Coordinates of C-alpha atoms in Angstrom, one line a residue:
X1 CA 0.0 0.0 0.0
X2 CA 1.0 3.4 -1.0
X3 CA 0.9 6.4 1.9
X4 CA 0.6 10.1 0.6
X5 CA 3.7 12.0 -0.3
X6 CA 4.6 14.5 2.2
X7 CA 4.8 17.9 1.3
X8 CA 8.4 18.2 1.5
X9 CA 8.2 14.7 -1.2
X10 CA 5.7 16.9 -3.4
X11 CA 7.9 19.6 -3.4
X12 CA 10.7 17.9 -4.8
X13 CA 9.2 16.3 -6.8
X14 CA 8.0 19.4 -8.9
X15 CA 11.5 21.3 -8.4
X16 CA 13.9 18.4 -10.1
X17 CA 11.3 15.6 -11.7
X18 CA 8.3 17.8 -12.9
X19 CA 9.3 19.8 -16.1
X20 CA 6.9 21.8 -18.1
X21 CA 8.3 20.3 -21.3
X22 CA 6.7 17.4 -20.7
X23 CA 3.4 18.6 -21.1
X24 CA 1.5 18.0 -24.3
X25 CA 1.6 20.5 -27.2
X26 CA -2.5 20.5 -27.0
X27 CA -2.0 21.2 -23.3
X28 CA 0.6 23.9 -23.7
X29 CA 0.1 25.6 -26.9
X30 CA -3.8 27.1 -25.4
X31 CA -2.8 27.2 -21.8
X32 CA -4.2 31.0 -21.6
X33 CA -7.8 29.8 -22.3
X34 CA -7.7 26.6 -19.7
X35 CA -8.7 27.0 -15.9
X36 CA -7.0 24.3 -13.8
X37 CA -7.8 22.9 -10.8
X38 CA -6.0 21.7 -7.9
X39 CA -6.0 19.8 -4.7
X40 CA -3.8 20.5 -1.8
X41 CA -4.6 18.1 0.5
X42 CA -5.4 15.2 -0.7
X43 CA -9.1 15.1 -0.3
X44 CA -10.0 16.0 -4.0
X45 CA -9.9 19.4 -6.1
X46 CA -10.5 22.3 -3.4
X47 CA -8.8 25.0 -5.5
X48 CA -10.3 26.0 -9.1
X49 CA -10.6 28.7 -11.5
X50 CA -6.7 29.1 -11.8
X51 CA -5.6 30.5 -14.9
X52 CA -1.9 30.7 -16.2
X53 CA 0.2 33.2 -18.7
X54 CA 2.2 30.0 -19.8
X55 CA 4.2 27.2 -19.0
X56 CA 6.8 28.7 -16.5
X57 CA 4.0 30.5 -14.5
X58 CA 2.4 27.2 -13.9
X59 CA 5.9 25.5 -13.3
X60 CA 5.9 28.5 -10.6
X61 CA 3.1 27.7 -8.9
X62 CA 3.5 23.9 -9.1
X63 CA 7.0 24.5 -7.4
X64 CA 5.2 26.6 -4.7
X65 CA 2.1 25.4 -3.9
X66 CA 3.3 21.6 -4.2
X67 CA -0.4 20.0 -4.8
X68 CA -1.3 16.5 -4.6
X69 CA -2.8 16.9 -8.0
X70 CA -3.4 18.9 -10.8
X71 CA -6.8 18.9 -13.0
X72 CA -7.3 20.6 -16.4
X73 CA -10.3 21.7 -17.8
X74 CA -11.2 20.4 -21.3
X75 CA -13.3 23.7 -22.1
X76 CA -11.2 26.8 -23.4
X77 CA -12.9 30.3 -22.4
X78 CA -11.2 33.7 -23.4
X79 CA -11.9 34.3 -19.8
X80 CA -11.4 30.6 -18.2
X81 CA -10.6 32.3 -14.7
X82 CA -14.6 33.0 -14.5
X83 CA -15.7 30.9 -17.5
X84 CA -17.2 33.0 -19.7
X85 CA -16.8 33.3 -23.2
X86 CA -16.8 29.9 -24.5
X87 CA -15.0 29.0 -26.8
X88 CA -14.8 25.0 -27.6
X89 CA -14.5 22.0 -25.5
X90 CA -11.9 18.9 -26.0
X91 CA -14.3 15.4 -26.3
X92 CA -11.9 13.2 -24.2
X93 CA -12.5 9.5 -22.9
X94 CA -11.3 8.6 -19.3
X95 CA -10.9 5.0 -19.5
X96 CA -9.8 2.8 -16.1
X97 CA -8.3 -0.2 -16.3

């Protein structure tokens, strides 16, 4: 059985494993119109509507803020901090195994 990754675990974690080069192209390339979501303590996303200027302000915050997880939205707003302003949605399958 696996036990939650302490804080000081998350945080390094997102300073020398986590690089924002990783991420997708269809993830990165729109990243102004996405809100995110987070969760910071292991009980489920508690933090929403965060929006990011690119890839090194999220790698900022990730580095910071050292969540448990990190959610995206598949809708893209020209406002995505309050959701307005639509603009398309990704059709995505989450399959478990």
């Amino acid at each position: 059985m696996f036990s939650k990754a302490t804080i000081k675990e998350r945080r390094q974690y997102y300073r020398e494993e986590w690089d924002p080069k990783d991420l997708p192209d269809f993830i990165s390339k729109d990243i102004k119109k996405r809100e995110f979501g987070f969760d910071h303590n292991g009980r489920g996303p508690n933090d929403r509507y965060k929006v990011f200027g690119g890839t090194e302000a999220l790698r900022k915050f990730l580095r910071y803020k050292a969540p448990f997880a990190a959610y995206i939205s598949v809708a893209f707003y020209n406002n995505p901090r309050r959701r307005e302003d639509w603009l398309k949605a990704e059709y995505i399958f989450d399959v478990d195994a």
